[in-house]
PDB file of C-alpha atoms in Angstrom:
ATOM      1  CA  UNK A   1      45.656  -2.944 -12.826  1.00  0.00           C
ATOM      2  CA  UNK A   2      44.064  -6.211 -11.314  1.00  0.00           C
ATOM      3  CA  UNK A   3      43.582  -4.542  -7.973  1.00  0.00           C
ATOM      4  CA  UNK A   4      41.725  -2.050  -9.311  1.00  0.00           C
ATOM      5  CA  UNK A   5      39.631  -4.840 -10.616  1.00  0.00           C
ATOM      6  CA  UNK A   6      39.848  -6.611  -7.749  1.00  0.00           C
ATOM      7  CA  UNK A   7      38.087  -3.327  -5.640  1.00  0.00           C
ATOM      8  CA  UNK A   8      35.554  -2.212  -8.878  1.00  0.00           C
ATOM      9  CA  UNK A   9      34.365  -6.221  -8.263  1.00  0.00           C
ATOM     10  CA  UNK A  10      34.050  -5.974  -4.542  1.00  0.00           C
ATOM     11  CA  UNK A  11      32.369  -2.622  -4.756  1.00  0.00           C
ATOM     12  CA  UNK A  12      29.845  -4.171  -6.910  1.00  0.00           C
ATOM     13  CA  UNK A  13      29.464  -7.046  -4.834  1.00  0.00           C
ATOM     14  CA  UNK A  14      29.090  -4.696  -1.886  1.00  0.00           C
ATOM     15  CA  UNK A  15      25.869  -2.322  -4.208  1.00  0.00           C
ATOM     16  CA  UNK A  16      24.394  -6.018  -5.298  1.00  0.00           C
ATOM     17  CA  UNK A  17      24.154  -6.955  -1.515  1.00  0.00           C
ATOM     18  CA  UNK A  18      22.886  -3.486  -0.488  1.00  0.00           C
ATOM     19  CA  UNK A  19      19.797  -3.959  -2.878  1.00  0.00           C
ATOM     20  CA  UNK A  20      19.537  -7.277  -1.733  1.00  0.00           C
ATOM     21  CA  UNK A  21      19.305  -6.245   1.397  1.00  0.00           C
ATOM     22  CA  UNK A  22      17.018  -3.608   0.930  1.00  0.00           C
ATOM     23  CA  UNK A  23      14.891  -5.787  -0.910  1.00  0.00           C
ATOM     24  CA  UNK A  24      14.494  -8.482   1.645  1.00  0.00           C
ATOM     25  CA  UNK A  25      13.786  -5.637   4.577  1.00  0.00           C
ATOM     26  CA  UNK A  26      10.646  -5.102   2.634  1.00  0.00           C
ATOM     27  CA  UNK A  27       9.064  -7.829   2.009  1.00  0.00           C
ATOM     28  CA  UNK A  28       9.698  -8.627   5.654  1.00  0.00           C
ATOM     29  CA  UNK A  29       8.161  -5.418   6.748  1.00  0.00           C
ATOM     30  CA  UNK A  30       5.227  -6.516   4.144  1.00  0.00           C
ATOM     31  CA  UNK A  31       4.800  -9.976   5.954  1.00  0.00           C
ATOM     32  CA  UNK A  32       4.418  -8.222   9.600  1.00  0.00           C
ATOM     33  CA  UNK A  33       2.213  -5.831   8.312  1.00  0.00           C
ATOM     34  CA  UNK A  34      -0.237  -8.292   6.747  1.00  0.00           C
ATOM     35  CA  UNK A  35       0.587  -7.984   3.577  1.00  0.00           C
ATOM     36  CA  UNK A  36      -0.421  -7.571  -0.390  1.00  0.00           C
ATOM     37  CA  UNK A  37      -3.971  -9.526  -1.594  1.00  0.00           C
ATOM     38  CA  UNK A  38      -5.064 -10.438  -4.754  1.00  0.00           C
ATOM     39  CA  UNK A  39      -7.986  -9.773  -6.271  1.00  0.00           C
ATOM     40  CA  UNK A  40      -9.378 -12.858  -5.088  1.00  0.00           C
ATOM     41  CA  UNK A  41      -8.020 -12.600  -0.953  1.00  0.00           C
ATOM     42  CA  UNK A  42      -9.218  -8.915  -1.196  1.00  0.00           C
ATOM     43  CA  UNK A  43     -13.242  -9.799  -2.489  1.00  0.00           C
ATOM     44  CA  UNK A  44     -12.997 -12.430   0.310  1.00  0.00           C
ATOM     45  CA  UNK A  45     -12.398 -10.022   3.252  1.00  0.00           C
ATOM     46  CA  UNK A  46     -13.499  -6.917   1.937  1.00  0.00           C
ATOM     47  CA  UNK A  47     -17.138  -6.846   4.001  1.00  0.00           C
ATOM     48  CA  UNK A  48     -15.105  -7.465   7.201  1.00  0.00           C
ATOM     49  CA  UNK A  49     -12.853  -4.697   6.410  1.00  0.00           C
ATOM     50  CA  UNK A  50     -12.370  -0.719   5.864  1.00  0.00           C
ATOM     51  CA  UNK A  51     -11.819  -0.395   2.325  1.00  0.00           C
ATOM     52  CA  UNK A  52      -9.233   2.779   1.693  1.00  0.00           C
ATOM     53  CA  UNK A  53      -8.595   4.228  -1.310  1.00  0.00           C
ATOM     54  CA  UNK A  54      -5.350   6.466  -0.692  1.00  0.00           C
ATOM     55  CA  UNK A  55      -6.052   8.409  -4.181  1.00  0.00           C
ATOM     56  CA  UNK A  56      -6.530  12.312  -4.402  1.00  0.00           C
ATOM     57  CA  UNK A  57     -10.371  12.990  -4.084  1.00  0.00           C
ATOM     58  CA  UNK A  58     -10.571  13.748  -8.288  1.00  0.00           C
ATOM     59  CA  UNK A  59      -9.694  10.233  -9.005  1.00  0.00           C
ATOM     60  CA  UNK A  60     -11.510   8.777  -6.508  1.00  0.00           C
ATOM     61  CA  UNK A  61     -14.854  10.488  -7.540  1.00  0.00           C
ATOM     62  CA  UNK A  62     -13.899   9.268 -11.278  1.00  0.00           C
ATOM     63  CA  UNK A  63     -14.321   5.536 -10.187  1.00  0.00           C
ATOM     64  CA  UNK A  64     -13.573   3.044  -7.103  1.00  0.00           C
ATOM     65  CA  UNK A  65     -13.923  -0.324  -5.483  1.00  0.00           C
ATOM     66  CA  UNK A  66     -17.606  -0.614  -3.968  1.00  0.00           C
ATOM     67  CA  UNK A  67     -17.668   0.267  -0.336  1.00  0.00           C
ATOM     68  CA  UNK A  68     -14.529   1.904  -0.635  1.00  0.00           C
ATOM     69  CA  UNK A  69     -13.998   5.235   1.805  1.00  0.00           C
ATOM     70  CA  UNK A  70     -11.656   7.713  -0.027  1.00  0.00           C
ATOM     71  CA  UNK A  71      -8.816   8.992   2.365  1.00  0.00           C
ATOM     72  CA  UNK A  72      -5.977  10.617   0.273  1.00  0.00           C
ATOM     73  CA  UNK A  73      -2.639   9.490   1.230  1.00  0.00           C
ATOM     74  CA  UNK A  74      -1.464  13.113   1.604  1.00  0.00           C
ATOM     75  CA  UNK A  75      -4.277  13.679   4.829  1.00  0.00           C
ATOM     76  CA  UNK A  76      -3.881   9.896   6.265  1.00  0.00           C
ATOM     77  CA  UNK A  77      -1.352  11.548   9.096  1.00  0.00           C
ATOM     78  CA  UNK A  78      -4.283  14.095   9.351  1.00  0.00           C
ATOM     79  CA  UNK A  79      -7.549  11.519   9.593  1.00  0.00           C
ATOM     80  CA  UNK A  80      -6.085   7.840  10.488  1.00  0.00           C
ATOM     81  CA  UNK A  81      -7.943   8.381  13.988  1.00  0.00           C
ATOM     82  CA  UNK A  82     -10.892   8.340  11.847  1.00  0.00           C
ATOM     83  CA  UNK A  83      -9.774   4.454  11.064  1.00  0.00           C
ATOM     84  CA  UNK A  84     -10.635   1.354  13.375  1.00  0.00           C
ATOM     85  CA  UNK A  85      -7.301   0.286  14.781  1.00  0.00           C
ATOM     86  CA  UNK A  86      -9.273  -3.294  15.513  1.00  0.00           C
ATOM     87  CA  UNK A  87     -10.364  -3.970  12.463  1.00  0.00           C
ATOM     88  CA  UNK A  88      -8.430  -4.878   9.278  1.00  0.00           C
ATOM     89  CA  UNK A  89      -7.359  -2.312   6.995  1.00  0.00           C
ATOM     90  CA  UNK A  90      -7.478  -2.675   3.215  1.00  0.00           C
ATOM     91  CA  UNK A  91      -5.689  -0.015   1.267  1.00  0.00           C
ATOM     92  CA  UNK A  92      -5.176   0.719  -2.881  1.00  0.00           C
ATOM     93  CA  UNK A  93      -3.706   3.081  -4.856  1.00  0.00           C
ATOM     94  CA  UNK A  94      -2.502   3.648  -7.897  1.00  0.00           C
ATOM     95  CA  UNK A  95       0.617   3.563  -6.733  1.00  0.00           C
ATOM     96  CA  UNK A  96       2.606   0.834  -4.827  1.00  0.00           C
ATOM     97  CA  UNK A  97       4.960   3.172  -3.278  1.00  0.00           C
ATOM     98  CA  UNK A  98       2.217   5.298  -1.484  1.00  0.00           C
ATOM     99  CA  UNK A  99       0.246   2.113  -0.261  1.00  0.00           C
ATOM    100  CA  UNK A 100       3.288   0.930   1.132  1.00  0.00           C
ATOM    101  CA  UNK A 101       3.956   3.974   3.156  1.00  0.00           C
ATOM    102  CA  UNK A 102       0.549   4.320   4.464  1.00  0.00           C
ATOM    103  CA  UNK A 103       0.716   0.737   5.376  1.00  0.00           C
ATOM    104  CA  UNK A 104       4.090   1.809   7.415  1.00  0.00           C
ATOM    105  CA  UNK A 105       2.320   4.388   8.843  1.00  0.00           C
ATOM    106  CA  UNK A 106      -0.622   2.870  10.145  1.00  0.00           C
ATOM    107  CA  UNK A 107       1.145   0.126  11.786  1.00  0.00           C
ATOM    108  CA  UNK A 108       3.149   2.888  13.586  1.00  0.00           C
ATOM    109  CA  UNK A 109       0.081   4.083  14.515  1.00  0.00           C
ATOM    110  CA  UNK A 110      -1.029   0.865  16.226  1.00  0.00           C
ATOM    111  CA  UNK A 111      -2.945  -0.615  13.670  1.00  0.00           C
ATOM    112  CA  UNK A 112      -2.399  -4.503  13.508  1.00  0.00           C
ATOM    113  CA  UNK A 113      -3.896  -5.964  10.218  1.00  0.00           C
ATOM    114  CA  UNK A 114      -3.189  -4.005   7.426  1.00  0.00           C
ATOM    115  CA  UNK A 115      -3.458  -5.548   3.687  1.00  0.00           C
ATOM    116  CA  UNK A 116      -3.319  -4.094   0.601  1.00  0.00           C
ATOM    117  CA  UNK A 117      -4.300  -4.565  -3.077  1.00  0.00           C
ATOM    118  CA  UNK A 118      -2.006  -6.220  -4.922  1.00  0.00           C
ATOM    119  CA  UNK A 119      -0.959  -4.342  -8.274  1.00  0.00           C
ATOM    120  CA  UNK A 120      -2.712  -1.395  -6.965  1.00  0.00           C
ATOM    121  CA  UNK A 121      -6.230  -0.364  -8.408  1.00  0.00           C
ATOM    122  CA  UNK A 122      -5.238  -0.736 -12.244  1.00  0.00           C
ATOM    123  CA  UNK A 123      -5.615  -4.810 -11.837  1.00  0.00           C
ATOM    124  CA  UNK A 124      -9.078  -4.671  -9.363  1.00  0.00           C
ATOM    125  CA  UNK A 125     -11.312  -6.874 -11.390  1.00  0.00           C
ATOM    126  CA  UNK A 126     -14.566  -6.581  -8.814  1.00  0.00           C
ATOM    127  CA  UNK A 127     -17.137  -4.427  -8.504  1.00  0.00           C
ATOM    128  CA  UNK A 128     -16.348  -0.278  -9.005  1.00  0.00           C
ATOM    129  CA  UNK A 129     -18.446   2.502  -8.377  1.00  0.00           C
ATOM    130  CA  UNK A 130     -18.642   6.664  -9.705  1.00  0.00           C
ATOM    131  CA  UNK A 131     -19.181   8.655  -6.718  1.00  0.00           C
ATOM    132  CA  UNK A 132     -22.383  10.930  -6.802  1.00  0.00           C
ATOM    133  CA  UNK A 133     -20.871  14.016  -5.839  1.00  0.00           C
TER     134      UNK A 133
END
């Protein structure tokens, strides 16, 4: 019975270190990408940057972060050419998971400074906008 023990511990051990792992991958990527902003970092740069809200075009229209361009995640692999690989990139959505993977691909893409909001829009605090259309 204690070797079974023995292997249930080590195959937890081995499942801790896997997240761990995983976990730390990340926020490296996240660092050599450029990385999350707060509200504060992402007021400061936004006027030398291209704003992108990664939101369907519904939400987008509902309300946004002044300046922002509206380029749903689901056409980015369609329109990033659109995008200014030499200038800094500053995505939101409401989700971290699809900023992240735009982020990922845009920096496959070539693109070099890439930053994004964090806590997605829910937590922006600045200045928002209803588009006219």
């Amino acid at each position: 019975m204690s070797s079974f023990l023995i292997i249930l511990d080590l195959v937890l051990l081995a499942i801790i270190l896997v997240f761990v792992g995983i976990w730390g991958w990340n926020k490296f990527q996240a660092k050599s990408m450029g990385g999350e902003l707060t509200n504060e970092e992402f007021k400061a740069g936004m006027r030398k940057a291209q704003i992108i809200d990664l939101r369907e075009k519904e939400p987008f229209k509902r309300k946004h972060i002044d300046g922002a361009r509206n380029l749903p995640y689901t056409m980015l692999k369609y329109q990033y050419n659109e995008l200014r690989s030499d200038l800094p990139v500053y995505l939101y959505s409401d989700s971290n998971t699809i900023t992240l993977r735009a982020a990922r691909f845009l920096k496959k893409k070539g693109f070099v400074s890439i930053h994004w909001l964090k806590g997605g829009f829910e937590t922006w605090d600045g200045r928002t906008k209803k588009s006219k259309y």
